PDB file of C-alpha atoms in Angstrom:
ATOM      1  CA  SER O   1     152.183 131.098 147.415  1.00  0.00           C
ATOM      2  CA  ILE O   2     153.739 134.558 147.165  1.00  0.00           C
ATOM      3  CA  LYS O   3     157.390 135.497 146.742  1.00  0.00           C
ATOM      4  CA  LEU O   4     158.697 139.030 147.250  1.00  0.00           C
ATOM      5  CA  ARG O   5     162.088 140.184 146.009  1.00  0.00           C
ATOM      6  CA  SER O   6     163.533 143.716 146.201  1.00  0.00           C
ATOM      7  CA  ASN O   7     166.278 145.459 144.260  1.00  0.00           C
ATOM      8  CA  LYS O   8     169.876 145.558 145.429  1.00  0.00           C
ATOM      9  CA  SER O   9     171.685 146.608 142.266  1.00  0.00           C
ATOM     10  CA  ALA O  10     171.748 149.036 139.334  1.00  0.00           C
ATOM     11  CA  PRO O  11     168.431 150.090 137.723  1.00  0.00           C
ATOM     12  CA  ASN O  12     169.545 150.185 134.088  1.00  0.00           C
ATOM     13  CA  ARG O  13     170.086 146.508 133.277  1.00  0.00           C
ATOM     14  CA  PRO O  14     167.831 144.988 130.570  1.00  0.00           C
ATOM     15  CA  THR O  15     164.709 143.080 131.597  1.00  0.00           C
ATOM     16  CA  ASP O  16     164.514 140.585 128.725  1.00  0.00           C
ATOM     17  CA  SER O  17     163.642 137.619 130.923  1.00  0.00           C
ATOM     18  CA  LEU O  18     162.814 136.674 134.480  1.00  0.00           C
ATOM     19  CA  GLU O  19     165.714 134.357 135.180  1.00  0.00           C
ATOM     20  CA  GLU O  20     167.104 133.891 138.669  1.00  0.00           C
ATOM     21  CA  ASP O  21     169.126 137.106 138.684  1.00  0.00           C
ATOM     22  CA  SER O  22     166.383 139.170 137.053  1.00  0.00           C
ATOM     23  CA  TRP O  23     164.901 139.882 140.467  1.00  0.00           C
ATOM     24  CA  GLN O  24     167.751 142.361 140.830  1.00  0.00           C
ATOM     25  CA  ARG O  25     166.839 144.313 137.679  1.00  0.00           C
ATOM     26  CA  ILE O  26     164.216 146.562 139.244  1.00  0.00           C
ATOM     27  CA  THR O  27     164.590 150.158 140.429  1.00  0.00           C
ATOM     28  CA  PRO O  28     165.227 150.755 144.137  1.00  0.00           C
ATOM     29  CA  HIS O  29     161.652 151.890 144.727  1.00  0.00           C
ATOM     30  CA  CYS O  30     160.042 148.750 143.263  1.00  0.00           C
ATOM     31  CA  ALA O  31     159.581 145.136 144.216  1.00  0.00           C
ATOM     32  CA  VAL O  32     158.810 142.143 142.051  1.00  0.00           C
ATOM     33  CA  VAL O  33     156.000 139.926 143.267  1.00  0.00           C
ATOM     34  CA  GLU O  34     155.663 136.353 142.057  1.00  0.00           C
ATOM     35  CA  PHE O  35     152.412 134.451 142.623  1.00  0.00           C
ATOM     36  CA  ILE O  36     152.425 130.674 142.339  1.00  0.00           C
ATOM     37  CA  PHE O  37     148.770 129.898 141.613  1.00  0.00           C
ATOM     38  CA  SER O  38     147.390 126.551 140.384  1.00  0.00           C
ATOM     39  CA  GLY O  39     150.874 125.464 139.399  1.00  0.00           C
ATOM     40  CA  ARG O  40     151.531 128.540 137.249  1.00  0.00           C
ATOM     41  CA  SER O  41     153.800 131.509 137.954  1.00  0.00           C
ATOM     42  CA  TYR O  42     152.514 135.098 137.633  1.00  0.00           C
ATOM     43  CA  CYS O  43     154.919 138.027 138.073  1.00  0.00           C
ATOM     44  CA  GLY O  44     154.292 141.719 138.589  1.00  0.00           C
ATOM     45  CA  CYS O  45     156.098 144.846 139.672  1.00  0.00           C
ATOM     46  CA  VAL O  46     154.830 146.821 142.700  1.00  0.00           C
ATOM     47  CA  ARG O  47     156.042 150.408 143.160  1.00  0.00           C
ATOM     48  CA  VAL O  48     156.665 151.729 146.652  1.00  0.00           C
ATOM     49  CA  THR O  49     156.787 155.523 146.985  1.00  0.00           C
ATOM     50  CA  ASP O  50     158.802 157.701 149.380  1.00  0.00           C
ATOM     51  CA  CYS O  51     161.132 155.012 150.680  1.00  0.00           C
ATOM     52  CA  PRO O  52     163.264 152.301 149.031  1.00  0.00           C
ATOM     53  CA  LEU O  53     162.766 148.747 150.205  1.00  0.00           C
ATOM     54  CA  ARG O  54     166.328 148.364 151.343  1.00  0.00           C
ATOM     55  CA  GLU O  55     165.474 150.907 154.077  1.00  0.00           C
ATOM     56  CA  PRO O  56     161.887 149.924 154.852  1.00  0.00           C
ATOM     57  CA  SER O  57     159.696 151.952 157.150  1.00  0.00           C
ATOM     58  CA  GLY O  58     156.308 151.108 158.579  1.00  0.00           C
ATOM     59  CA  GLN O  59     154.608 153.387 156.048  1.00  0.00           C
ATOM     60  CA  SER O  60     156.399 151.918 153.042  1.00  0.00           C
ATOM     61  CA  MET O  61     155.628 148.343 154.120  1.00  0.00           C
ATOM     62  CA  GLN O  62     151.963 149.233 154.612  1.00  0.00           C
ATOM     63  CA  ILE O  63     151.822 150.695 151.070  1.00  0.00           C
ATOM     64  CA  LEU O  64     153.606 147.635 149.728  1.00  0.00           C
ATOM     65  CA  SER O  65     151.190 145.256 151.444  1.00  0.00           C
ATOM     66  CA  THR O  66     148.186 147.107 150.014  1.00  0.00           C
ATOM     67  CA  ASN O  67     149.661 147.059 146.505  1.00  0.00           C
ATOM     68  CA  ILE O  68     150.487 143.370 146.745  1.00  0.00           C
ATOM     69  CA  LEU O  69     146.920 142.586 147.805  1.00  0.00           C
ATOM     70  CA  CYS O  70     145.482 144.571 144.879  1.00  0.00           C
ATOM     71  CA  LEU O  71     147.842 142.862 142.443  1.00  0.00           C
ATOM     72  CA  PHE O  72     146.937 139.444 143.809  1.00  0.00           C
ATOM     73  CA  ILE O  73     143.215 140.138 143.346  1.00  0.00           C
ATOM     74  CA  VAL O  74     143.852 141.180 139.734  1.00  0.00           C
ATOM     75  CA  PHE O  75     145.762 137.935 139.100  1.00  0.00           C
ATOM     76  CA  LEU O  76     142.904 135.885 140.551  1.00  0.00           C
ATOM     77  CA  LEU O  77     140.388 137.613 138.281  1.00  0.00           C
ATOM     78  CA  VAL O  78     142.581 137.129 135.211  1.00  0.00           C
ATOM     79  CA  SER O  79     143.082 133.456 136.056  1.00  0.00           C
ATOM     80  CA  ALA O  80     139.340 132.853 136.480  1.00  0.00           C
ATOM     81  CA  LEU O  81     138.574 134.640 133.224  1.00  0.00           C
ATOM     82  CA  SER O  82     141.239 132.639 131.374  1.00  0.00           C
ATOM     83  CA  LYS O  83     139.788 129.355 132.605  1.00  0.00           C
ATOM     84  CA  ARG O  84     136.285 130.352 131.530  1.00  0.00           C
ATOM     85  CA  MET O  85     137.483 131.402 128.078  1.00  0.00           C
ATOM     86  CA  ALA O  86     139.363 128.129 127.697  1.00  0.00           C
ATOM     87  CA  SER O  87     136.269 126.108 128.578  1.00  0.00           C
ATOM     88  CA  GLU O  88     133.996 128.043 126.228  1.00  0.00           C
ATOM     89  CA  GLY O  89     136.447 128.387 123.353  1.00  0.00           C
ATOM     90  CA  SER O  90     138.639 131.264 122.288  1.00  0.00           C
ATOM     91  CA  SER O  91     135.869 133.261 120.607  1.00  0.00           C
ATOM     92  CA  LYS O  92     133.770 135.957 122.229  1.00  0.00           C
ATOM     93  CA  LYS O  93     131.063 135.509 119.590  1.00  0.00           C
ATOM     94  CA  ARG O  94     127.858 133.894 120.812  1.00  0.00           C
ATOM     95  CA  TRP O  95     124.774 132.820 118.888  1.00  0.00           C
ATOM     96  CA  LEU O  96     121.372 131.877 120.215  1.00  0.00           C
ATOM     97  CA  PRO O  97     121.041 128.082 120.457  1.00  0.00           C
ATOM     98  CA  LEU O  98     119.135 125.930 117.992  1.00  0.00           C
ATOM     99  CA  GLU O  99     116.095 123.985 119.129  1.00  0.00           C
ATOM    100  CA  SER O 100     116.249 120.198 119.061  1.00  0.00           C
ATOM    101  CA  ASN O 101     113.569 120.098 116.380  1.00  0.00           C
ATOM    102  CA  PRO O 102     113.890 117.670 113.443  1.00  0.00           C
ATOM    103  CA  GLU O 103     111.750 119.750 111.067  1.00  0.00           C
ATOM    104  CA  VAL O 104     113.746 122.898 111.766  1.00  0.00           C
ATOM    105  CA  LEU O 105     117.085 121.121 111.321  1.00  0.00           C
ATOM    106  CA  THR O 106     115.932 119.456 108.100  1.00  0.00           C
ATOM    107  CA  LYS O 107     115.005 122.836 106.591  1.00  0.00           C
ATOM    108  CA  TYR O 108     118.217 124.373 107.912  1.00  0.00           C
ATOM    109  CA  ALA O 109     120.400 121.691 106.344  1.00  0.00           C
ATOM    110  CA  ARG O 110     118.554 121.886 103.020  1.00  0.00           C
ATOM    111  CA  ALA O 111     118.887 125.671 102.920  1.00  0.00           C
ATOM    112  CA  LEU O 112     122.661 125.156 102.959  1.00  0.00           C
ATOM    113  CA  GLY O 113     122.663 122.433 100.325  1.00  0.00           C
ATOM    114  CA  ALA O 114     121.783 119.090 101.904  1.00  0.00           C
ATOM    115  CA  PRO O 115     119.917 116.872  99.400  1.00  0.00           C
ATOM    116  CA  GLU O 116     116.135 116.646  99.432  1.00  0.00           C
ATOM    117  CA  ASN O 117     116.241 112.958 100.361  1.00  0.00           C
ATOM    118  CA  VAL O 118     117.997 113.562 103.706  1.00  0.00           C
ATOM    119  CA  TYR O 119     115.881 114.045 106.830  1.00  0.00           C
ATOM    120  CA  PHE O 120     116.332 114.626 110.556  1.00  0.00           C
ATOM    121  CA  ALA O 121     114.023 112.301 112.476  1.00  0.00           C
ATOM    122  CA  GLU O 122     113.396 112.206 116.220  1.00  0.00           C
ATOM    123  CA  VAL O 123     114.266 109.051 118.127  1.00  0.00           C
ATOM    124  CA  LEU O 124     111.488 108.889 120.708  1.00  0.00           C
ATOM    125  CA  SER O 125     113.091 106.392 123.086  1.00  0.00           C
ATOM    126  CA  ILE O 126     116.038 104.063 123.480  1.00  0.00           C
ATOM    127  CA  GLU O 127     113.646 101.095 123.615  1.00  0.00           C
ATOM    128  CA  ASP O 128     113.247  98.698 120.709  1.00  0.00           C
ATOM    129  CA  TRP O 129     109.731  99.856 119.736  1.00  0.00           C
ATOM    130  CA  ALA O 130     111.024 103.391 119.172  1.00  0.00           C
ATOM    131  CA  LEU O 131     114.106 102.273 117.263  1.00  0.00           C
ATOM    132  CA  ASP O 132     111.867 100.220 114.952  1.00  0.00           C
ATOM    133  CA  MET O 133     110.033 103.447 114.046  1.00  0.00           C
ATOM    134  CA  VAL O 134     113.188 105.269 112.880  1.00  0.00           C
ATOM    135  CA  PRO O 135     113.214 105.621 109.060  1.00  0.00           C
ATOM    136  CA  GLN O 136     115.963 103.789 107.214  1.00  0.00           C
ATOM    137  CA  PRO O 137     118.718 104.038 106.247  1.00  0.00           C
ATOM    138  CA  VAL O 138     120.291 105.907 109.176  1.00  0.00           C
ATOM    139  CA  TYR O 139     123.454 107.800 108.234  1.00  0.00           C
ATOM    140  CA  CYS O 140     124.367 109.322 111.597  1.00  0.00           C
ATOM    141  CA  VAL O 141     122.929 110.454 114.931  1.00  0.00           C
ATOM    142  CA  LEU O 142     122.655 113.809 116.727  1.00  0.00           C
ATOM    143  CA  PHE O 143     122.469 113.769 120.510  1.00  0.00           C
ATOM    144  CA  LEU O 144     121.602 116.595 122.927  1.00  0.00           C
ATOM    145  CA  PHE O 145     122.606 116.292 126.585  1.00  0.00           C
ATOM    146  CA  PRO O 146     123.013 118.598 129.612  1.00  0.00           C
ATOM    147  CA  ILE O 147     126.547 119.681 130.509  1.00  0.00           C
ATOM    148  CA  LYS O 148     127.208 118.855 134.164  1.00  0.00           C
ATOM    149  CA  ASP O 149     130.169 118.213 136.423  1.00  0.00           C
ATOM    150  CA  ALA O 150     129.873 114.460 135.875  1.00  0.00           C
ATOM    151  CA  SER O 151     129.911 114.753 132.082  1.00  0.00           C
ATOM    152  CA  GLU O 152     132.817 117.227 132.171  1.00  0.00           C
ATOM    153  CA  LYS O 153     134.831 114.972 134.491  1.00  0.00           C
ATOM    154  CA  PHE O 154     134.193 111.959 132.271  1.00  0.00           C
ATOM    155  CA  ALA O 155     135.254 113.903 129.157  1.00  0.00           C
ATOM    156  CA  GLU O 156     138.450 115.000 130.892  1.00  0.00           C
ATOM    157  CA  ASP O 157     139.315 111.444 131.966  1.00  0.00           C
ATOM    158  CA  GLU O 158     138.407 110.107 128.525  1.00  0.00           C
ATOM    159  CA  ALA O 159     140.727 112.603 126.814  1.00  0.00           C
ATOM    160  CA  LYS O 160     143.624 111.627 129.096  1.00  0.00           C
ATOM    161  CA  SER O 161     143.021 107.958 128.363  1.00  0.00           C
ATOM    162  CA  VAL O 162     142.957 108.536 124.594  1.00  0.00           C
ATOM    163  CA  GLU O 163     146.141 110.627 124.756  1.00  0.00           C
ATOM    164  CA  GLU O 164     147.908 107.881 126.702  1.00  0.00           C
ATOM    165  CA  LYS O 165     146.682 104.887 124.692  1.00  0.00           C
ATOM    166  CA  GLY O 166     146.145 106.510 121.295  1.00  0.00           C
ATOM    167  CA  GLN O 167     143.316 105.853 118.851  1.00  0.00           C
ATOM    168  CA  VAL O 168     142.658 105.319 115.160  1.00  0.00           C
ATOM    169  CA  VAL O 169     141.229 108.365 113.356  1.00  0.00           C
ATOM    170  CA  SER O 170     140.477 108.082 109.659  1.00  0.00           C
ATOM    171  CA  PRO O 171     142.128 110.770 107.497  1.00  0.00           C
ATOM    172  CA  LYS O 172     138.786 110.988 105.665  1.00  0.00           C
ATOM    173  CA  LEU O 173     136.970 112.135 108.812  1.00  0.00           C
ATOM    174  CA  TRP O 174     135.977 115.819 108.650  1.00  0.00           C
ATOM    175  CA  TYR O 175     136.039 117.390 112.113  1.00  0.00           C
ATOM    176  CA  THR O 176     135.937 120.986 113.351  1.00  0.00           C
ATOM    177  CA  LYS O 177     136.374 122.627 116.716  1.00  0.00           C
ATOM    178  CA  GLN O 178     133.657 124.871 118.124  1.00  0.00           C
ATOM    179  CA  THR O 179     134.719 128.380 119.143  1.00  0.00           C
ATOM    180  CA  ILE O 180     131.356 130.186 118.872  1.00  0.00           C
ATOM    181  CA  GLY O 181     129.149 130.058 121.933  1.00  0.00           C
ATOM    182  CA  ASN O 182     125.862 128.155 121.444  1.00  0.00           C
ATOM    183  CA  ALA O 183     126.898 127.025 117.938  1.00  0.00           C
ATOM    184  CA  CYS O 184     126.866 123.325 118.850  1.00  0.00           C
ATOM    185  CA  GLY O 185     123.688 122.720 116.824  1.00  0.00           C
ATOM    186  CA  THR O 186     125.308 124.094 113.680  1.00  0.00           C
ATOM    187  CA  VAL O 187     128.550 122.212 114.376  1.00  0.00           C
ATOM    188  CA  GLY O 188     126.517 119.020 114.830  1.00  0.00           C
ATOM    189  CA  VAL O 189     124.761 119.596 111.501  1.00  0.00           C
ATOM    190  CA  LEU O 190     128.135 120.231 109.835  1.00  0.00           C
ATOM    191  CA  HIS O 191     129.559 116.967 111.167  1.00  0.00           C
ATOM    192  CA  ALA O 192     126.409 115.116 110.121  1.00  0.00           C
ATOM    193  CA  VAL O 193     126.358 116.483 106.570  1.00  0.00           C
ATOM    194  CA  ALA O 194     130.124 115.990 106.145  1.00  0.00           C
ATOM    195  CA  SER O 195     129.663 112.298 106.967  1.00  0.00           C
ATOM    196  CA  LEU O 196     127.288 111.924 104.001  1.00  0.00           C
ATOM    197  CA  GLU O 197     130.199 111.975 101.552  1.00  0.00           C
ATOM    198  CA  GLY O 198     129.924 108.909  99.358  1.00  0.00           C
ATOM    199  CA  LYS O 199     126.386 108.222 100.592  1.00  0.00           C
ATOM    200  CA  ARG O 200     124.396 111.223  99.365  1.00  0.00           C
ATOM    201  CA  LYS O 201     125.371 114.011  96.949  1.00  0.00           C
ATOM    202  CA  LEU O 202     125.104 117.621  98.026  1.00  0.00           C
ATOM    203  CA  VAL O 203     123.398 120.229  95.864  1.00  0.00           C
ATOM    204  CA  PRO O 204     126.084 121.393  93.376  1.00  0.00           C
ATOM    205  CA  GLY O 205     127.575 124.777  94.275  1.00  0.00           C
ATOM    206  CA  CYS O 206     125.851 124.912  97.673  1.00  0.00           C
ATOM    207  CA  TRP O 207     127.330 126.416 100.830  1.00  0.00           C
ATOM    208  CA  PHE O 208     128.179 122.985 102.271  1.00  0.00           C
ATOM    209  CA  GLU O 209     130.063 121.941  99.140  1.00  0.00           C
ATOM    210  CA  LYS O 210     132.083 125.153  98.987  1.00  0.00           C
ATOM    211  CA  PHE O 211     132.850 125.139 102.732  1.00  0.00           C
ATOM    212  CA  PHE O 212     133.954 121.496 102.813  1.00  0.00           C
ATOM    213  CA  GLU O 213     136.129 122.001  99.729  1.00  0.00           C
ATOM    214  CA  LYS O 214     137.705 125.141 101.156  1.00  0.00           C
ATOM    215  CA  THR O 215     138.464 123.469 104.507  1.00  0.00           C
ATOM    216  CA  LYS O 216     139.497 120.073 103.180  1.00  0.00           C
ATOM    217  CA  THR O 217     143.171 120.472 104.123  1.00  0.00           C
ATOM    218  CA  MET O 218     142.654 122.709 107.173  1.00  0.00           C
ATOM    219  CA  SER O 219     143.099 121.783 110.808  1.00  0.00           C
ATOM    220  CA  PRO O 220     140.036 121.632 113.103  1.00  0.00           C
ATOM    221  CA  GLU O 221     141.108 124.953 114.630  1.00  0.00           C
ATOM    222  CA  GLU O 222     141.443 126.626 111.218  1.00  0.00           C
ATOM    223  CA  ARG O 223     138.011 125.353 110.194  1.00  0.00           C
ATOM    224  CA  ALA O 224     136.533 126.865 113.352  1.00  0.00           C
ATOM    225  CA  GLU O 225     138.119 130.235 112.552  1.00  0.00           C
ATOM    226  CA  LEU O 226     136.696 130.194 109.038  1.00  0.00           C
ATOM    227  CA  LEU O 227     133.266 129.203 110.339  1.00  0.00           C
ATOM    228  CA  GLU O 228     133.348 132.066 112.823  1.00  0.00           C
ATOM    229  CA  ALA O 229     134.067 134.574 110.060  1.00  0.00           C
ATOM    230  CA  ASP O 230     131.367 133.242 107.695  1.00  0.00           C
ATOM    231  CA  THR O 231     128.350 135.562 107.617  1.00  0.00           C
ATOM    232  CA  GLU O 232     126.228 133.247 105.436  1.00  0.00           C
ATOM    233  CA  ILE O 233     126.197 130.414 107.966  1.00  0.00           C
ATOM    234  CA  GLU O 234     125.570 132.901 110.790  1.00  0.00           C
ATOM    235  CA  THR O 235     122.508 134.250 108.951  1.00  0.00           C
ATOM    236  CA  ALA O 236     121.238 130.728 108.262  1.00  0.00           C
ATOM    237  CA  HIS O 237     121.762 129.730 111.899  1.00  0.00           C
ATOM    238  CA  SER O 238     119.799 132.795 113.045  1.00  0.00           C
ATOM    239  CA  ALA O 239     116.912 131.926 110.712  1.00  0.00           C
ATOM    240  CA  ALA O 240     116.826 128.355 112.020  1.00  0.00           C
ATOM    241  CA  GLU O 241     116.906 129.583 115.607  1.00  0.00           C
ATOM    242  CA  GLN O 242     113.921 131.861 114.967  1.00  0.00           C
ATOM    243  CA  ALA O 243     112.021 129.005 113.317  1.00  0.00           C
ATOM    244  CA  GLY O 244     111.953 127.045 116.576  1.00  0.00           C
ATOM    245  CA  GLU O 245     108.786 126.661 118.617  1.00  0.00           C
ATOM    246  CA  THR O 246     110.311 127.817 121.914  1.00  0.00           C
ATOM    247  CA  GLN O 247     111.943 131.092 122.891  1.00  0.00           C
ATOM    248  CA  SER O 248     115.725 130.864 122.918  1.00  0.00           C
ATOM    249  CA  ALA O 249     117.896 131.877 125.845  1.00  0.00           C
ATOM    250  CA  GLU O 250     121.580 132.710 125.504  1.00  0.00           C
ATOM    251  CA  ASP O 251     122.615 130.945 128.698  1.00  0.00           C
ATOM    252  CA  VAL O 252     121.978 127.230 128.244  1.00  0.00           C
ATOM    253  CA  ASN O 253     123.813 124.187 129.533  1.00  0.00           C
ATOM    254  CA  THR O 254     122.778 121.616 126.925  1.00  0.00           C
ATOM    255  CA  HIS O 255     125.030 120.550 124.089  1.00  0.00           C
ATOM    256  CA  PHE O 256     124.709 118.892 120.656  1.00  0.00           C
ATOM    257  CA  ILE O 257     127.160 116.255 119.459  1.00  0.00           C
ATOM    258  CA  ALA O 258     127.092 113.896 116.475  1.00  0.00           C
ATOM    259  CA  PHE O 259     127.876 110.219 116.047  1.00  0.00           C
ATOM    260  CA  VAL O 260     129.042 109.401 112.534  1.00  0.00           C
ATOM    261  CA  GLU O 261     130.330 106.362 110.656  1.00  0.00           C
ATOM    262  CA  CYS O 262     133.583 106.680 108.726  1.00  0.00           C
ATOM    263  CA  GLU O 263     135.506 103.762 107.216  1.00  0.00           C
ATOM    264  CA  GLY O 264     133.931 101.224 109.544  1.00  0.00           C
ATOM    265  CA  HIS O 265     134.328 103.130 112.820  1.00  0.00           C
ATOM    266  CA  LEU O 266     131.896 105.084 114.992  1.00  0.00           C
ATOM    267  CA  TYR O 267     133.154 108.552 115.922  1.00  0.00           C
ATOM    268  CA  GLU O 268     131.816 110.930 118.550  1.00  0.00           C
ATOM    269  CA  MET O 269     132.081 114.438 117.078  1.00  0.00           C
ATOM    270  CA  ASP O 270     132.105 117.090 119.784  1.00  0.00           C
ATOM    271  CA  GLY O 271     133.560 120.491 118.887  1.00  0.00           C
ATOM    272  CA  ARG O 272     134.316 121.218 122.549  1.00  0.00           C
ATOM    273  CA  LYS O 273     136.702 118.260 122.805  1.00  0.00           C
ATOM    274  CA  LYS O 274     140.338 118.117 121.754  1.00  0.00           C
ATOM    275  CA  PHE O 275     139.622 115.534 119.068  1.00  0.00           C
ATOM    276  CA  PRO O 276     136.932 113.137 117.833  1.00  0.00           C
ATOM    277  CA  ILE O 277     136.494 109.969 119.892  1.00  0.00           C
ATOM    278  CA  ASN O 278     136.645 106.575 118.187  1.00  0.00           C
ATOM    279  CA  HIS O 279     134.064 104.290 119.822  1.00  0.00           C
ATOM    280  CA  GLY O 280     134.982 101.192 117.866  1.00  0.00           C
ATOM    281  CA  PRO O 281     133.697  99.292 114.842  1.00  0.00           C
ATOM    282  CA  THR O 282     130.335 100.009 113.242  1.00  0.00           C
ATOM    283  CA  THR O 283     128.622  99.724 109.877  1.00  0.00           C
ATOM    284  CA  GLU O 284     126.165 101.839 107.935  1.00  0.00           C
ATOM    285  CA  ALA O 285     123.492  99.323 108.920  1.00  0.00           C
ATOM    286  CA  THR O 286     124.259  99.411 112.680  1.00  0.00           C
ATOM    287  CA  VAL O 287     125.296 103.027 113.285  1.00  0.00           C
ATOM    288  CA  LEU O 288     122.088 103.810 115.222  1.00  0.00           C
ATOM    289  CA  GLN O 289     122.416 100.809 117.535  1.00  0.00           C
ATOM    290  CA  ASP O 290     126.125 101.423 118.101  1.00  0.00           C
ATOM    291  CA  ALA O 291     125.586 105.113 118.804  1.00  0.00           C
ATOM    292  CA  LEU O 292     122.851 104.146 121.254  1.00  0.00           C
ATOM    293  CA  LYS O 293     125.382 102.159 123.314  1.00  0.00           C
ATOM    294  CA  VAL O 294     127.413 105.342 123.834  1.00  0.00           C
ATOM    295  CA  VAL O 295     124.283 107.400 124.511  1.00  0.00           C
ATOM    296  CA  LYS O 296     123.282 104.967 127.263  1.00  0.00           C
ATOM    297  CA  GLY O 297     126.610 105.715 128.951  1.00  0.00           C
ATOM    298  CA  PHE O 298     125.723 109.425 129.084  1.00  0.00           C
ATOM    299  CA  MET O 299     122.372 108.563 130.661  1.00  0.00           C
ATOM    300  CA  GLU O 300     123.838 106.142 133.195  1.00  0.00           C
ATOM    301  CA  ARG O 301     126.321 108.771 134.383  1.00  0.00           C
ATOM    302  CA  ASP O 302     123.402 111.097 135.158  1.00  0.00           C
ATOM    303  CA  PRO O 303     120.496 108.823 136.177  1.00  0.00           C
ATOM    304  CA  GLY O 304     118.246 111.585 137.542  1.00  0.00           C
ATOM    305  CA  GLU O 305     118.393 113.680 134.361  1.00  0.00           C
ATOM    306  CA  ILE O 306     115.688 113.636 131.670  1.00  0.00           C
ATOM    307  CA  ARG O 307     116.934 116.333 129.272  1.00  0.00           C
ATOM    308  CA  PHE O 308     118.289 113.962 126.646  1.00  0.00           C
ATOM    309  CA  THR O 309     117.114 114.033 123.043  1.00  0.00           C
ATOM    310  CA  MET O 310     118.304 112.097 120.021  1.00  0.00           C
ATOM    311  CA  MET O 311     117.761 112.527 116.285  1.00  0.00           C
ATOM    312  CA  ALA O 312     118.735 110.299 113.393  1.00  0.00           C
ATOM    313  CA  VAL O 313     119.801 111.624 110.008  1.00  0.00           C
ATOM    314  CA  THR O 314     118.006 109.345 107.586  1.00  0.00           C
ATOM    315  CA  GLY O 315     117.417 108.702 103.912  1.00  0.00           C
ATOM    316  CA  SER O 316     113.638 108.526 104.097  1.00  0.00           C
ATOM    317  CA  PRO O 317     110.991 110.774 105.684  1.00  0.00           C
ATOM    318  CA  PRO O 318     109.804 110.306 109.274  1.00  0.00           C
ATOM    319  CA  MET O 319     106.546 108.478 109.916  1.00  0.00           C
ATOM    320  CA  ASP O 320     103.497 110.688 110.405  1.00  0.00           C
TER     321      ASP O 320
END
């Protein structure tokens, strides 16, 4: 909706707020336009030349109508841009995406300080024969899925449900938001390696160790800001991207998330979400099977889709 108010009083009063009487604080040759769009109020001042509004002529009203239309179009563009920025994160920085390639991710993680006895191994299928082939022990799981309307709607409903009912989140869980475009692979690796605390030791003095120590008391948003400013991780990400077997494209609609075990609970770690999602009890011995239950939900919500891949982070090398 659109509201139009014109001036009827003195032009020199302060304009510190837009309270009810502030519509009168505009010069005689201006009008304030308020747009109510998607439940939010947007205000702007439209200048009318030659004739004050309190004595409108056909010419002045025509000029006013044109200016209002232009202002409304600007507000629509700003609103659309704001929504897109909110969905993609606050950062304008974009990387090229990482390939879902276990060898590439293993080398990438080790270059940053993951121990030599940690591997990324592909999970070929959700069937039992494929799960039996996954090296043991399994510490956590990375999952790649296509972002679609159905998955976005489910995530939105899930977040509302968690906010209403609440959930248990361990204070030992390390979680970061994602603000860099196409950085979900790196964020997934970060969540995976962070979950190794107490299970595998990082290389002393490595990038992972220093980053986790520096961000130990930070919020997820603060961690994302620090990650965005870190040139070492950006260089390592670029090297891993170039090591892939396929040519990267900046515009992709697939997304990496991690499933990790922390203090007996399975957490879905997605940097695009408001918070990690607790999917209930699990153990170090059953984290793969419990993560698979959640993965099946993604697949069932999009039955015609085949672009799902899953990798396990393990303590022994993949089978040849």
